[in-house]
C-alpha cells in the first residue's frame, strides 16, 4: 500500500529567529483564487461573506481575520486564505494552495528588515494593518500583507521558497548586526 | 599636535590605530586625518600623476589628497578619505600610490619629467606606432598613475540596500538642516535628516560661534535631543545623499561598518538607500576653495576652514607656526581662533588692500607666490608691493572663498547661477522638482541666515504638504557679512595647482585654451580636471575662472561642467548589494529537486529553474553514457521526468475559448472536453512566440501549457491581449504552474506503471492519445494528460505540489522495477530531436510557422494574433531558411549547433550561406548523429547534400538533408 506524503513549501527551511525577528512558515489551510465574472462582484462578495464571513476587498486591502482572509491579489482577483471554499456561481476559482510559499515575519523591526527587500512605503501610517500589496520581494514578485503589529505575511511562488528564506535571512542578519 | 582644552573628541577614550605599519594614538571622535595631524604626520599620500608628496587639505568628504587604504587582503578598501574615516581600535591604514614607501617614492621621478607630461601629453605622444598603445604605453602609464589598488581577491564583505520613505528629506545637518528638520518635525511631517558626517552639526562643530547664547555644538545637541525624541523623525548620520532622481527619489550611501571593528561578519560595510520623499530641502553647506599659487600642494597647505575645524572640533593644531592667506573675511576667523587657542600665527596675508586686524601681523594687499619644503611645508614666499618676503611657517591656511554645494540641484541637468557678490555659483530655483535649498549651499553664509533659511524652507515644505507650521523664534547667532574680492590664482613661474587630485595646474588649463579646447567641457576632458574621487569639488570653480580669464570671457558665460551623481564615490558592492551569489536571481526548485540531487544529477538552469541534466548510474563516466541509457530506457521500457517547470495557465469564463482561438494559430473552441490539442502562438509581428498543449477541462475551463522559458512571457502576452485588445471578453486567467507537481511517464510500459498506482486503472478506450482528465492516487486527486514529447506512449501525471516529492520517488521506484528509471534534460533533448519536435532552439524569435513546417496550422477560418503579419510576402518566401533534418554522410560524423550550411562546391563564406544548425545530438536509437537545421528551401531539398562548416571550431561535415522526423515518422508508437 503506497501513501503520498505531503511536504510544505518551506520544508526544512524554517523557522528562524535572528535578533528580535522571527521568520516562520505560515501556510493557510487553503489558498483559492477568486475572479468574479462580469457584473457578479456583489454576488461573489455576498457568497464569500456567507462562506467565510469576509467580503470582497478593495484594491490593496484584505478583509476577514487570521485563518479566514480575503486578500486583494490583482486586477479583479482575490485570494481566499483560509478554509477550502465551495464553488461560487459567477466566479472563476482556482486552487492555489500549493502554488505559494507563505511565511510570516514578526518582531520589533520587522518593517525595517522588509525595507531591505520591498520597495513600497511600509511606514505604519501608510501601509497599515489590513493593507496588502502585490509588489517585489527583492527580485521576486510576491504578495506582502500587514497582518498585525510588527507582523507581516509574505507569499512568493512555491519554487522560490529557498530564495525567499535566503533573502529575508540576509535582511534579518543585517538588522541584527547593526546592534 | 593636540591643543589642550579644545575639541569635541572624547579624551577619556583613547584609540590605537596604525598608519603604514606604525602605531598611533587618537581619541574617539577622531578621523584618521585629525589623528595623524595630532601626531604631526603631514605626508599622507602621493599625487596621481607626478607622485608629489601630499598632505591633508580639507576636513570633509571632498578631500583630494589624503586617500588611504583601510584593512588588508580581501577586506582592503582603497581610496578611503582619511578625513571621513573614523578611527577605531585596531584600524589599519596604509598610504597609496607610492613605491617602495611613502617617504621614498621612486615614481616621483615623474615630477622631474613634468615639463613633458602636461595636459594633452598622452594624446599627442602616444599616437604612433598604433599597436604600441595597448601593448606598451597604456600598461606603463597605468602602472605609474593611479590611486589605490584593489586587492584582486573576491570581496567577502557584506553590503546592503534599503528603501526609506518620508514626507521631507533634509540633506545636511548643519544649522540650516537642523532648523529645517526641527520646524518640519514640529509641524508633524515625517522627516528624514541625513548627514554625511558621523556627528551632526555641520560647521557649528567646527566654529566657535555661539547660537542662542550657547556654544554652537551645545545648541546642536539640544536640537538633536528633541529630534531623536520624536517618532516622526529619522536621523541618518554617516549617510551621504549621492543623487537626486525622478519622482522624489534620492540615492544615499550610509557607512554602517567602516567605523567599527569587524566583530560581526554579518554587519554590512555600507547600505545604499533609496529614499522616496514628497519634498526635500538641500542644506549641503559649502566647500572652501584653495588659491592656486606655486607649490600650493605642499603638505601643510590646507584650507582655512579645515584648519579651524581641526582646531575647534578635534583639538588639533595642524602646525606650530601658522600663516593664513585669503581673499575674504572668513579666513580671518582661522587666525583669531588659533590665537585664542594659543597657537602662534606668523601672519595673515590678505589679497585685499586696506585690511586691518588686531592680534596678529596682517599683510594686506599681498599674495603668497610660492611654498617651500619637500615633504612638509617649511616656508612661504609672499609678494607685497613688488617685493618678495619669505616667512617661516609649517602650516598655511588658505581661503579663496566658499563654493555652495550646488551639486544635487544639478542632477536633473539644471545649471547653477553665478552670484557676483559672493563670487560663486548658487542653485537655480526649481532645478529639482520638490526640492528647496537653504543655507550655505544657497549662498547664505552667516549662521543667522542659515537658521532663517532652514526654517523658511521647512515652512514652505509644510505648507506644500498641507500642514500648518509657525515661524519659530530663531536663536540668536552671528550674522557677519561675507566680504570677498576675486583671487583665483597668483601669477608667477612654476606650477600652481588647481586640481590636486588629478595634478592639473593653471598652466594646463591655459594650454587647453591655447589648443582651442575653450569650452569648459572640452577643457575638462583635455586636462582631466574635475575627475577622480573628488569630482572637482575643490577645483571646478577656480579652474573655470582661469579658463574664463584665458579665453577672455566672464565666468557665467564660461559656465560649469555637468554635475552628475554620485556626489561621493559609491562602491559597486553597495549598489549591487544582495545580488551576488545565490542573490543574483531567484532560484526555482522543483519538488523533485532533493531526490534528483540525491542521485547525483548535475543541474542546468532553464529560465530560473534548476533541472537535472542526467542521472549518472554506477560505472558511468560520461554524460553521454547516462544519456544514451536514459533514451533507450524510454524507448524500450518507461522513463520518468519532472516537467513541472512548464508554464500552466488556468483559463476560465464564457469567453475563454474565444481568447484561445485569438492567441493560437489553430482552433480550440472546437476541442472536446477531456481532450488536449497542440497549439502554436505567434507574436504580433507574425513570428512564432511559443508552443504547447492546451487541455479542455470543462465547458468554460482550459489549462494552457507553455514552454518553461516562455511561461512569464506568455502570461504577460495573454494579460496584454485581455486588458488592451479585448477587455470586453469575460474571462479569468491565473498561473497554476506552481500548484502542480507534474511528471512525464514515457515509454511502452508507461500505462502499466500508472495502473499500478492509480486508484482507477486506465485503458486505451477511456484514455486515448491526447486525452485528459481527473485521476486519483491513494485518494489524492490529480490530473492525467496523455501527451508525448518523446514520441512514445506517454502521460503526464499532476498532483498538488505538496505531494510532488513523494509521488516522484514512487514513480521512480516503480519505473526502476520495470527496467526503466529517471531521464534528464539531455535525454529529453535527444528524444525530441529524434522525433523532430521543436524547442526554443528552433522557435528562437526569427522563425515563422511557415519556416518550421507548421504553415498549415495557421487556420484560414479565423483570425489570430500575428496572422496578417505572418502573411507578408517576405515571410512566405520559399527561399526562406526552413526546418529540415540533417544526417552525416561522409567520414566526419559530427554536426555542431551554430554551424552554418553551404552548398557542395561553394566557398564557406557569408554570401554563400544556406542556413544553420539549431539542435544536434547523438541518437542511440538510430546509432548516428542527427540534427535539426534551417536551410533555404529546406523541405524541397530532401536527399541533397550540404556542407556543414563550423568556422569557430574548425569542423566540416558533409550532410544529407532529410525529413526532420527521424524516428517513427508514422507516429505509431505514441498511440501505443
mmCIF file of N, CA, C and O in Angstrom, chain A residues 49-91:
data_model
loop_
_atom_site.group_PDB
_atom_site.id
_atom_site.type_symbol
_atom_site.label_atom_id
_atom_site.label_comp_id
_atom_site.label_asym_id
_atom_site.label_seq_id
_atom_site.Cartn_x
_atom_site.Cartn_y
_atom_site.Cartn_z
ATOM 1 N N UNK A 49 -18.943 36.250 2.029
ATOM 2 C CA UNK A 49 -19.378 36.563 3.398
ATOM 3 C C UNK A 49 -20.095 35.358 3.994
ATOM 4 O O UNK A 49 -19.876 34.995 5.160
ATOM 5 N N UNK A 50 -20.938 34.757 3.170
ATOM 6 C CA UNK A 50 -21.701 33.614 3.663
ATOM 7 C C UNK A 50 -20.771 32.439 3.979
ATOM 8 O O UNK A 50 -20.951 31.741 4.979
ATOM 9 N N UNK A 51 -19.779 32.250 3.128
ATOM 10 C CA UNK A 51 -18.913 31.070 3.329
ATOM 11 C C UNK A 51 -17.882 31.269 4.434
ATOM 12 O O UNK A 51 -17.660 30.381 5.243
ATOM 13 N N UNK A 52 -17.202 32.426 4.439
ATOM 14 C CA UNK A 52 -16.127 32.578 5.437
ATOM 15 C C UNK A 52 -16.222 33.870 6.239
ATOM 16 O O UNK A 52 -15.334 34.185 7.033
ATOM 17 N N UNK A 53 -17.293 34.622 5.997
ATOM 18 C CA UNK A 53 -17.501 35.813 6.815
ATOM 19 C C UNK A 53 -16.623 36.989 6.456
ATOM 20 O O UNK A 53 -16.357 37.847 7.296
ATOM 21 N N UNK A 54 -16.142 37.031 5.238
ATOM 22 C CA UNK A 54 -15.317 38.174 4.814
ATOM 23 C C UNK A 54 -15.759 38.612 3.427
ATOM 24 O O UNK A 54 -15.988 37.778 2.550
ATOM 25 N N UNK A 55 -15.875 39.931 3.248
ATOM 26 C CA UNK A 55 -16.377 40.476 1.980
ATOM 27 C C UNK A 55 -15.256 40.626 0.969
ATOM 28 O O UNK A 55 -14.080 40.435 1.277
ATOM 29 N N UNK A 56 -15.640 40.980 -0.254
ATOM 30 C CA UNK A 56 -14.666 41.249 -1.330
ATOM 31 C C UNK A 56 -13.831 42.470 -0.949
ATOM 32 O O UNK A 56 -14.365 43.493 -0.560
ATOM 33 N N UNK A 57 -12.504 42.397 -1.030
ATOM 34 C CA UNK A 57 -11.683 43.520 -0.575
ATOM 35 C C UNK A 57 -11.477 44.574 -1.659
ATOM 36 O O UNK A 57 -11.523 44.271 -2.848
ATOM 37 N N UNK A 58 -11.241 45.805 -1.215
ATOM 38 C CA UNK A 58 -10.838 46.870 -2.133
ATOM 39 C C UNK A 58 -9.400 46.590 -2.577
ATOM 40 O O UNK A 58 -8.696 45.799 -1.949
ATOM 41 N N UNK A 59 -8.957 47.248 -3.658
ATOM 42 C CA UNK A 59 -7.562 47.048 -4.078
ATOM 43 C C UNK A 59 -6.587 47.331 -2.934
ATOM 44 O O UNK A 59 -6.768 48.277 -2.171
ATOM 45 N N UNK A 60 -5.562 46.492 -2.819
ATOM 46 C CA UNK A 60 -4.511 46.626 -1.795
ATOM 47 C C UNK A 60 -5.042 46.521 -0.361
ATOM 48 O O UNK A 60 -4.434 47.042 0.573
ATOM 49 N N UNK A 61 -6.155 45.857 -0.201
ATOM 50 C CA UNK A 61 -6.721 45.661 1.130
ATOM 51 C C UNK A 61 -7.071 44.192 1.316
ATOM 52 O O UNK A 61 -7.227 43.446 0.358
ATOM 53 N N UNK A 62 -7.217 43.813 2.593
ATOM 54 C CA UNK A 62 -7.724 42.493 2.875
ATOM 55 C C UNK A 62 -8.866 42.591 3.875
ATOM 56 O O UNK A 62 -8.935 43.543 4.655
ATOM 57 N N UNK A 63 -9.730 41.597 3.818
ATOM 58 C CA UNK A 63 -10.854 41.561 4.754
ATOM 59 C C UNK A 63 -10.745 40.279 5.569
ATOM 60 O O UNK A 63 -9.921 39.407 5.283
ATOM 61 N N UNK A 64 -11.592 40.166 6.569
ATOM 62 C CA UNK A 64 -11.607 38.948 7.379
ATOM 63 C C UNK A 64 -10.581 39.012 8.491
ATOM 64 O O UNK A 64 -10.160 40.082 8.918
ATOM 65 N N UNK A 65 -10.155 37.850 8.922
ATOM 66 C CA UNK A 65 -9.251 37.765 10.066
ATOM 67 C C UNK A 65 -8.306 36.609 9.820
ATOM 68 O O UNK A 65 -8.494 35.860 8.850
ATOM 69 N N UNK A 66 -7.325 36.476 10.702
ATOM 70 C CA UNK A 66 -6.376 35.372 10.546
ATOM 71 C C UNK A 66 -7.142 34.056 10.454
ATOM 72 O O UNK A 66 -8.055 33.816 11.237
ATOM 73 N N UNK A 67 -6.814 33.257 9.494
ATOM 74 C CA UNK A 67 -7.487 31.975 9.320
ATOM 75 C C UNK A 67 -8.657 32.038 8.361
ATOM 76 O O UNK A 67 -9.154 31.003 7.926
ATOM 77 N N UNK A 68 -9.086 33.232 8.007
ATOM 78 C CA UNK A 68 -10.173 33.389 7.023
ATOM 79 C C UNK A 68 -10.101 34.792 6.447
ATOM 80 O O UNK A 68 -10.816 35.694 6.860
ATOM 81 N N UNK A 69 -9.195 34.955 5.532
ATOM 82 C CA UNK A 69 -8.999 36.273 4.933
ATOM 83 C C UNK A 69 -9.338 36.232 3.452
ATOM 84 O O UNK A 69 -9.168 35.204 2.799
ATOM 85 N N UNK A 70 -9.763 37.399 2.954
ATOM 86 C CA UNK A 70 -9.832 37.584 1.507
ATOM 87 C C UNK A 70 -8.845 38.713 1.192
ATOM 88 O O UNK A 70 -8.943 39.803 1.737
ATOM 89 N N UNK A 71 -7.887 38.421 0.349
ATOM 90 C CA UNK A 71 -6.768 39.325 0.113
ATOM 91 C C UNK A 71 -6.747 39.726 -1.356
ATOM 92 O O UNK A 71 -6.733 38.855 -2.237
ATOM 93 N N UNK A 72 -6.729 41.028 -1.589
ATOM 94 C CA UNK A 72 -6.590 41.520 -2.964
ATOM 95 C C UNK A 72 -5.299 40.948 -3.556
ATOM 96 O O UNK A 72 -4.238 41.031 -2.947
ATOM 97 N N UNK A 73 -5.410 40.369 -4.751
ATOM 98 C CA UNK A 73 -4.208 39.747 -5.317
ATOM 99 C C UNK A 73 -3.962 40.174 -6.752
ATOM 100 O O UNK A 73 -3.091 39.649 -7.416
ATOM 101 N N UNK A 74 -4.721 41.143 -7.236
ATOM 102 C CA UNK A 74 -4.502 41.609 -8.597
ATOM 103 C C UNK A 74 -5.794 42.171 -9.157
ATOM 104 O O UNK A 74 -6.820 42.218 -8.469
ATOM 105 N N UNK A 75 -5.714 42.557 -10.419
ATOM 106 C CA UNK A 75 -6.875 43.180 -11.060
ATOM 107 C C UNK A 75 -8.061 42.208 -11.064
ATOM 108 O O UNK A 75 -7.982 41.141 -11.665
ATOM 109 N N UNK A 76 -9.119 42.575 -10.360
ATOM 110 C CA UNK A 76 -10.333 41.758 -10.350
ATOM 111 C C UNK A 76 -10.120 40.382 -9.755
ATOM 112 O O UNK A 76 -10.818 39.431 -10.118
ATOM 113 N N UNK A 77 -9.167 40.259 -8.863
ATOM 114 C CA UNK A 77 -8.840 38.932 -8.338
ATOM 115 C C UNK A 77 -8.508 39.025 -6.854
ATOM 116 O O UNK A 77 -7.930 40.019 -6.404
ATOM 117 N N UNK A 78 -8.911 38.027 -6.099
ATOM 118 C CA UNK A 78 -8.543 37.982 -4.683
ATOM 119 C C UNK A 78 -8.219 36.549 -4.304
ATOM 120 O O UNK A 78 -8.664 35.606 -4.961
ATOM 121 N N UNK A 79 -7.392 36.420 -3.270
ATOM 122 C CA UNK A 79 -7.081 35.099 -2.734
ATOM 123 C C UNK A 79 -7.852 34.911 -1.436
ATOM 124 O O UNK A 79 -7.835 35.806 -0.572
ATOM 125 N N UNK A 80 -8.489 33.778 -1.306
ATOM 126 C CA UNK A 80 -9.073 33.414 -0.018
ATOM 127 C C UNK A 80 -8.019 32.587 0.716
ATOM 128 O O UNK A 80 -7.614 31.519 0.241
ATOM 129 N N UNK A 81 -7.529 33.110 1.823
ATOM 130 C CA UNK A 81 -6.561 32.385 2.645
ATOM 131 C C UNK A 81 -7.328 31.862 3.850
ATOM 132 O O UNK A 81 -7.709 32.638 4.728
ATOM 133 N N UNK A 82 -7.578 30.587 3.853
ATOM 134 C CA UNK A 82 -8.366 30.031 4.942
ATOM 135 C C UNK A 82 -8.914 28.685 4.559
ATOM 136 O O UNK A 82 -8.253 27.940 3.826
ATOM 137 N N UNK A 83 -10.117 28.384 5.006
ATOM 138 C CA UNK A 83 -10.671 27.073 4.664
ATOM 139 C C UNK A 83 -10.910 26.956 3.157
ATOM 140 O O UNK A 83 -11.099 27.955 2.465
ATOM 141 N N UNK A 84 -10.893 25.740 2.683
ATOM 142 C CA UNK A 84 -11.203 25.486 1.280
ATOM 143 C C UNK A 84 -12.642 25.925 1.025
ATOM 144 O O UNK A 84 -13.519 25.614 1.826
ATOM 145 N N UNK A 85 -12.876 26.682 -0.028
ATOM 146 C CA UNK A 85 -14.242 27.179 -0.234
ATOM 147 C C UNK A 85 -14.944 26.408 -1.340
ATOM 148 O O UNK A 85 -14.305 25.839 -2.229
ATOM 149 N N UNK A 86 -16.233 26.394 -1.231
ATOM 150 C CA UNK A 86 -17.068 25.701 -2.223
ATOM 151 C C UNK A 86 -17.175 26.583 -3.465
ATOM 152 O O UNK A 86 -16.999 27.802 -3.384
ATOM 153 N N UNK A 87 -17.459 25.982 -4.625
ATOM 154 C CA UNK A 87 -17.596 26.782 -5.851
ATOM 155 C C UNK A 87 -18.615 27.909 -5.668
ATOM 156 O O UNK A 87 -19.598 27.765 -4.941
ATOM 157 N N UNK A 88 -18.309 29.039 -6.311
ATOM 158 C CA UNK A 88 -19.192 30.205 -6.229
ATOM 159 C C UNK A 88 -19.706 30.478 -7.632
ATOM 160 O O UNK A 88 -18.913 30.649 -8.562
ATOM 161 N N UNK A 89 -21.016 30.514 -7.777
ATOM 162 C CA UNK A 89 -21.590 30.817 -9.090
ATOM 163 C C UNK A 89 -21.170 32.231 -9.470
ATOM 164 O O UNK A 89 -21.194 33.126 -8.632
ATOM 165 N N UNK A 90 -20.770 32.405 -10.723
ATOM 166 C CA UNK A 90 -20.409 33.751 -11.158
ATOM 167 C C UNK A 90 -18.963 34.103 -10.894
ATOM 168 O O UNK A 90 -18.570 35.261 -11.047
ATOM 169 N N UNK A 91 -18.158 33.145 -10.485
ATOM 170 C CA UNK A 91 -16.741 33.432 -10.266
ATOM 171 C C UNK A 91 -15.895 32.255 -10.722
ATOM 172 O O UNK A 91 -16.321 31.105 -10.648
#
